[in-house]
CSV table of C-alpha atoms in Angstrom, one decimal:
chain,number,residue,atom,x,y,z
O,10,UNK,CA,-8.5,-3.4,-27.0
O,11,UNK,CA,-7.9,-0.6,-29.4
O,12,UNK,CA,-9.3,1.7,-26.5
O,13,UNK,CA,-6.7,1.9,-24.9
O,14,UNK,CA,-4.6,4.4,-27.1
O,15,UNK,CA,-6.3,7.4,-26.3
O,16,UNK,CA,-4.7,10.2,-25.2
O,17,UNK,CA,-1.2,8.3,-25.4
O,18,UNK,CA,2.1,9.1,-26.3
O,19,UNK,CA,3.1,9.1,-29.8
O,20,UNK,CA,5.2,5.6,-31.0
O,21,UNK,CA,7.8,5.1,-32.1
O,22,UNK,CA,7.5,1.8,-33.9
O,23,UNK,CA,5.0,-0.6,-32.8
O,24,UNK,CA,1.1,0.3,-33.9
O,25,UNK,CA,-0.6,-1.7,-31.3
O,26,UNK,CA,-3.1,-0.4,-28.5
O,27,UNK,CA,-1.3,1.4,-25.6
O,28,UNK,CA,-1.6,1.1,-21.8
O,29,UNK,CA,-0.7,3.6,-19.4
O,30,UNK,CA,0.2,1.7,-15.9
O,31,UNK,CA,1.0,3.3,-12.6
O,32,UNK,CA,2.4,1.8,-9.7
O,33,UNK,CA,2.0,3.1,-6.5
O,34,UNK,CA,2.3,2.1,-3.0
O,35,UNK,CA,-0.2,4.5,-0.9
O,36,UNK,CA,0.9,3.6,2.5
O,37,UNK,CA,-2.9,2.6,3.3
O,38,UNK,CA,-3.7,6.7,2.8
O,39,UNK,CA,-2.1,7.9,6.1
O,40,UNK,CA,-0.1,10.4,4.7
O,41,UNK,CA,-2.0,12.6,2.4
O,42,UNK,CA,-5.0,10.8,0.7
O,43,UNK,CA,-6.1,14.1,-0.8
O,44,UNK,CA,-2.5,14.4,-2.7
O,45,UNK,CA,-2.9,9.8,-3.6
O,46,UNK,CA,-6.1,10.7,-5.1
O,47,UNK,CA,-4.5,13.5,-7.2
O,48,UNK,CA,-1.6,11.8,-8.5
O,49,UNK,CA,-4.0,9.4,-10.2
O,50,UNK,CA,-6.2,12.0,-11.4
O,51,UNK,CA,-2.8,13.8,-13.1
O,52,UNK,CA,-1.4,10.9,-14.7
O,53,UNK,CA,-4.7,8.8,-15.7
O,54,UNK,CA,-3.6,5.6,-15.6
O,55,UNK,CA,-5.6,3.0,-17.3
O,56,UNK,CA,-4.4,0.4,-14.2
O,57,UNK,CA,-3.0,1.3,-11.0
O,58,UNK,CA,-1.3,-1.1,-9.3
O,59,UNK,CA,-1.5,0.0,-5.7
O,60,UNK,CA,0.1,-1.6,-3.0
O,61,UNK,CA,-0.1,-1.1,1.0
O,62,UNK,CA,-4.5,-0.2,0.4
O,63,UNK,CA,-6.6,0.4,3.4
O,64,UNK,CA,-6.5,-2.7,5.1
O,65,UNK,CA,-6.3,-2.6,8.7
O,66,UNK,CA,-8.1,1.0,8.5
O,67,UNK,CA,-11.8,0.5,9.7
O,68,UNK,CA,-13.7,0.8,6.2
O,69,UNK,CA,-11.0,-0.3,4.4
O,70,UNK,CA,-13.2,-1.4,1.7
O,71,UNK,CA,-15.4,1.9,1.3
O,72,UNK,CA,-12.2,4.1,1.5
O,73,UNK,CA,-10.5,2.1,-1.7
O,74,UNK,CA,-14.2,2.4,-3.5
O,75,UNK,CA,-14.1,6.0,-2.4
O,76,UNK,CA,-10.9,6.5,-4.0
O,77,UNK,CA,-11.7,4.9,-7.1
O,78,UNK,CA,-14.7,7.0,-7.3
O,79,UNK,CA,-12.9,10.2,-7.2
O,80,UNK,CA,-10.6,9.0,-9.7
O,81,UNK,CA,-12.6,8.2,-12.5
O,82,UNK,CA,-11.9,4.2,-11.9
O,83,UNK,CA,-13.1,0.8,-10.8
O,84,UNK,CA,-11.9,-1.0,-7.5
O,85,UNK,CA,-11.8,-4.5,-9.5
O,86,UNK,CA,-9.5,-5.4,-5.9
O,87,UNK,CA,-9.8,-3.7,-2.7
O,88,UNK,CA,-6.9,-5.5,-1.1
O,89,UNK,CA,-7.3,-6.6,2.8
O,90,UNK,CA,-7.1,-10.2,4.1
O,91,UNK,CA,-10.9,-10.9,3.8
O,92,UNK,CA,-10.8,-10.4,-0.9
O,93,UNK,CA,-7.2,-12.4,-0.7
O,94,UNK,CA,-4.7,-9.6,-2.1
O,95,UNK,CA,-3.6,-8.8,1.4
O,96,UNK,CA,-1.5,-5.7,0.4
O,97,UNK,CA,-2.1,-5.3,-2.8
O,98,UNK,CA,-5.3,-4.1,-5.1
O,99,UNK,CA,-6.2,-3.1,-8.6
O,100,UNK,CA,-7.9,-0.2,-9.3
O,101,UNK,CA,-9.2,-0.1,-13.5
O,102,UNK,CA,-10.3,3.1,-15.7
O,103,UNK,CA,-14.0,3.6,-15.7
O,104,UNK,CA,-13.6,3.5,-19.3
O,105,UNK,CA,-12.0,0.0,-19.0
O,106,UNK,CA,-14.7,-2.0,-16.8
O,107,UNK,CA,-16.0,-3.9,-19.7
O,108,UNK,CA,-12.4,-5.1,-20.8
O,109,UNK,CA,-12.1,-6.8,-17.6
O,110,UNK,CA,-12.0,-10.8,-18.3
O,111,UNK,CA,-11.3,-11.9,-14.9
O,112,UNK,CA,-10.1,-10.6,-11.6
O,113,UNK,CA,-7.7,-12.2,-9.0
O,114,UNK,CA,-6.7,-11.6,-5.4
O,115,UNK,CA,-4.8,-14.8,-3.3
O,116,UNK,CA,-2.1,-14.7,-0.4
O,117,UNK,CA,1.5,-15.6,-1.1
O,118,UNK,CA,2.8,-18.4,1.0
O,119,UNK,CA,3.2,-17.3,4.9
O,120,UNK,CA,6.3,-19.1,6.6
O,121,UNK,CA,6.7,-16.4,9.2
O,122,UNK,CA,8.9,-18.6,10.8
O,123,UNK,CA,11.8,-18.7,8.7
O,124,UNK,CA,12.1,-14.7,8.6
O,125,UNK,CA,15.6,-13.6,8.8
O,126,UNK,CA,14.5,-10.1,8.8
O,127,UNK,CA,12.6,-9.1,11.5
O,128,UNK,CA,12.9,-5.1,11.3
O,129,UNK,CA,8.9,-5.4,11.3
O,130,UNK,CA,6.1,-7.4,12.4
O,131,UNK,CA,5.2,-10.3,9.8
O,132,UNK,CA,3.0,-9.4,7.4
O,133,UNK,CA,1.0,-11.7,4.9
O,134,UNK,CA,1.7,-10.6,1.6
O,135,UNK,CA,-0.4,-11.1,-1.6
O,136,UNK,CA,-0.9,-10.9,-5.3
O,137,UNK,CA,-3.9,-9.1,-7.5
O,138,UNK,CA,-4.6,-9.6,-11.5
O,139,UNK,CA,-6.6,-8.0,-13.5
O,140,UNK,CA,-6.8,-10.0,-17.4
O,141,UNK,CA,-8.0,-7.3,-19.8
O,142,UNK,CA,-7.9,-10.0,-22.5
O,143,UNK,CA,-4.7,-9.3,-24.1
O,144,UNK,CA,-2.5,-7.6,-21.4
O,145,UNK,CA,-2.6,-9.1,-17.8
O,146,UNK,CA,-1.5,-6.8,-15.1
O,147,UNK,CA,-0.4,-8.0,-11.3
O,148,UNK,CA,0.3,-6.0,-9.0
O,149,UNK,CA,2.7,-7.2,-5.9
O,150,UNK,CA,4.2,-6.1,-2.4
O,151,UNK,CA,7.4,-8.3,-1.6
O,152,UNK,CA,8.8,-8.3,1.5
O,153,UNK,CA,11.6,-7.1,4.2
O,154,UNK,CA,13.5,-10.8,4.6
O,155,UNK,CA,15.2,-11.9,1.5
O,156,UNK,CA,14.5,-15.6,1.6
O,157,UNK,CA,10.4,-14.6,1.7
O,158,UNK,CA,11.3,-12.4,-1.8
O,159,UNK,CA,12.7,-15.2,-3.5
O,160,UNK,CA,9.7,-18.0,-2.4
O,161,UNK,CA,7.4,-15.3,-3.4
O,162,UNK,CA,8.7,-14.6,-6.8
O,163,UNK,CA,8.8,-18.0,-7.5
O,164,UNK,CA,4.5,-18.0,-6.6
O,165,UNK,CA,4.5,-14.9,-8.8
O,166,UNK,CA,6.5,-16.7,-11.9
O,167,UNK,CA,4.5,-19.3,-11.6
O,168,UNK,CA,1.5,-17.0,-12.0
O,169,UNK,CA,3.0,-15.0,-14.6
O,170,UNK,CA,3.5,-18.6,-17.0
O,171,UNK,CA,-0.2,-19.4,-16.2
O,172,UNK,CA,-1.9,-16.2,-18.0
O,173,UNK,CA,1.3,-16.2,-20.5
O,174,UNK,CA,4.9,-13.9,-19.8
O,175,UNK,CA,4.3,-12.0,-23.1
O,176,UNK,CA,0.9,-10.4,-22.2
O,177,UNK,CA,1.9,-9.7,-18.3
O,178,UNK,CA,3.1,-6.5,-16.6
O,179,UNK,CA,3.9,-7.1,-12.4
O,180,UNK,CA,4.5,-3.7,-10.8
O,181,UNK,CA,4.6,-3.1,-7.4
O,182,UNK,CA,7.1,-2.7,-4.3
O,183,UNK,CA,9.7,-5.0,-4.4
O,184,UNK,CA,12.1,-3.8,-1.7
O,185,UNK,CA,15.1,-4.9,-3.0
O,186,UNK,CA,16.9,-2.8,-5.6
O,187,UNK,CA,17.1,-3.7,-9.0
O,188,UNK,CA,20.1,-6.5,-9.6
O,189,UNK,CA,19.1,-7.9,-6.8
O,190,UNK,CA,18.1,-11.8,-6.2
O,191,UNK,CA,14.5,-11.1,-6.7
O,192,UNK,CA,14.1,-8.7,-10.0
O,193,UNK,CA,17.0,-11.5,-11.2
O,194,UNK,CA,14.2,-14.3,-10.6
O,195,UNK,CA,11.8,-12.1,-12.1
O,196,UNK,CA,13.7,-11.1,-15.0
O,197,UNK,CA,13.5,-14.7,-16.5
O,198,UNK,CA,10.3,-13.8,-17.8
O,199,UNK,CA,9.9,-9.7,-17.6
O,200,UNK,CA,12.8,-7.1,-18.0
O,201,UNK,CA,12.1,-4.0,-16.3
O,202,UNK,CA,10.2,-1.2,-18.2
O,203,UNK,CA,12.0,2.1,-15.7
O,204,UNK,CA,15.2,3.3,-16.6
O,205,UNK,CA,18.1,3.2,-14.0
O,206,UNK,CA,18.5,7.0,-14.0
O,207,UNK,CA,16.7,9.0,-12.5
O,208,UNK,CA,14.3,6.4,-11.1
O,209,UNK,CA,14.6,6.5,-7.1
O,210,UNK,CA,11.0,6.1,-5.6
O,211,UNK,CA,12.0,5.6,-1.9
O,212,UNK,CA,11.9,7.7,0.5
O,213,UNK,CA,10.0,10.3,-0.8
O,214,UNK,CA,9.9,13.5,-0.5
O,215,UNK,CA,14.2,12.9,-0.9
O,216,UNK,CA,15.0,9.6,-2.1
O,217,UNK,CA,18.3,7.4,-2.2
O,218,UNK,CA,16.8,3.8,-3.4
O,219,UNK,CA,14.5,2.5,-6.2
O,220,UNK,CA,12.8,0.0,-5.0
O,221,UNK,CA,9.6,-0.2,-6.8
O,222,UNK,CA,9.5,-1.2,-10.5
O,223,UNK,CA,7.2,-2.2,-13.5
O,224,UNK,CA,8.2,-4.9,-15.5
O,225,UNK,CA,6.8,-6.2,-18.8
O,226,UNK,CA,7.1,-9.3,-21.1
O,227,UNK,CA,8.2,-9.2,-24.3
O,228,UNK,CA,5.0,-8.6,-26.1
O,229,UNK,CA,5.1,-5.0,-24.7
O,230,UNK,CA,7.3,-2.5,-25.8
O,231,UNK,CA,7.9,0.8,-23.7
O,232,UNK,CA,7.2,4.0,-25.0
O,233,UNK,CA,8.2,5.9,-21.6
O,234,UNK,CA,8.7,5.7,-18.0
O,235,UNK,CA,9.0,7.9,-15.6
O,236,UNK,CA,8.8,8.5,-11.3
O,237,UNK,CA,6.4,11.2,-10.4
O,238,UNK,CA,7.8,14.0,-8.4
O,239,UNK,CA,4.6,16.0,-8.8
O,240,UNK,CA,3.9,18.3,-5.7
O,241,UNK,CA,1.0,15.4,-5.0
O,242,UNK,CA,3.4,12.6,-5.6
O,243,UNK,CA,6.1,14.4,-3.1
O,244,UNK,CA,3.5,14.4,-0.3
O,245,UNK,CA,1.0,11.4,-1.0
O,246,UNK,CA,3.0,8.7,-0.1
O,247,UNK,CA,7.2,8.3,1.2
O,248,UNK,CA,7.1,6.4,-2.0
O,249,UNK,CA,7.1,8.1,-5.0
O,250,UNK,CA,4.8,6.3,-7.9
O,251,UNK,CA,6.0,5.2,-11.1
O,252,UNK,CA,4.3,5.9,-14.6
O,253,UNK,CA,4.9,3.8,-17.5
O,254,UNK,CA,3.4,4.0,-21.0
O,255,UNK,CA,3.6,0.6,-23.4
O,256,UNK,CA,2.4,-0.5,-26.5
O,257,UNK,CA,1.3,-4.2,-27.4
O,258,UNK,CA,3.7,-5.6,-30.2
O,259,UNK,CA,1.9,-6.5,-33.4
């Protein structure tokens, strides 16, 4: 995948190829899809990670082609119940399609029922993958309750060991700070790619909390991270997307 170092940071150290990941949770486009379909333009990512995607919006599908189309990238996941991903999806850099090994969407387990938290109505969550042969990104959406976080990141470790920790990057919304019980269970296999200050991504356009991150296994090594407060990324979303660069060790 030597492609992927165009246009890229310069290293420090490593000499590998370099991926440019951005993480964003679009709240399904209903604040400002104009300014979503912007902030990916800006940054050209060469995966976003996207979590909340049109799924209950009627032409949930075309809307998430749409905006891959406008972006100069693949919908290799459109999210929504009926492709598995629930709410998450993948979207791939044009110039990336033939990279793309295999694709994965599937739910994460749904015990409604034992929800401690019920600030909001239960909602299915899920998981999307994208192997671009030697760097696997996943892209998740954990939950409100606490005790759903931890059962999910245990589905997603799981996942993680399957296509191996070293070449995997998970980004998405966790809601949960970092130090808390789930990037703990997480960080058994990733350590987080964002530096602690200043990296708060919720609520945008002011926000108090990170709780979105991108972490990476140990055959990655970041070259820089950053939140986007971009005049798109301030009114796209009321979270604000994160942008990381890394380079595969060699």
């Amino acid at each position: 995948m030597d492609h992927l170092d165009d246009q890229r940071p310069p290293s420090g150290g490593p000499s590998g190829p370099q991926l440019r990941i951005l993480s964003y949770n679009i709240k399904s486009l209903q604040m400002d899809a104009t300014a979503v379909r912007d902030v990916i333009r800006e940054s050209d990512p060469d995966v976003v990670a996207i979590q909340e995607p049109c799924r209950y919006l009627t032409g949930g599908r075309r809307r998430m082609r749409a905006l891959a189309a406008a972006t100069g990238t693949v919908c290799v996941i459109p999210g929504g119940s009926p492709f598995g991903a629930y709410t998450t999806a993948l979207l791939v850099a044009r110039r990336h399609e033939g990279a793309v090994v295999r694709r994965r969407g599937r739910p994460l387990s749904w015990r409604w029922w034992r929800r401690r938290d019920l600030r909001a109505w239960p909602t299915r969550r899920g998981s999307a993958l994208v192997d671009l042969g030697d760097v696997v990104v996943v892209s998740v959406h954990l939950g409100l309750d606490a005790r759903e976080r931890l059962d999910h990141c245990a589905e997603v470790a799981r996942l993680v060991e399957r296509a191996g920790a070293a070449r995997c990057v998970v980004a998405g919304d966790l809601n949960e700070e970092p130090g808390g019980p789930a990037w703990q269970a997480l960080g058994t296999l990733l350590h987080d790619a964002v530096p602690e200050a200043p990296g708060l991504t919720f609520a945008a356009p002011k926000p108090r909390r990170r709780i979105d991150g991108v972490l990476i296994g140990d055959g990655f090594e970041v070259i820089s991270s950053r939140v986007l407060r971009t005049p798109a990324a301030l009114r796209g979303s009321d979270h604000l997307p994160l942008l990381v660069d890394v380079a595969r060790r060699v």
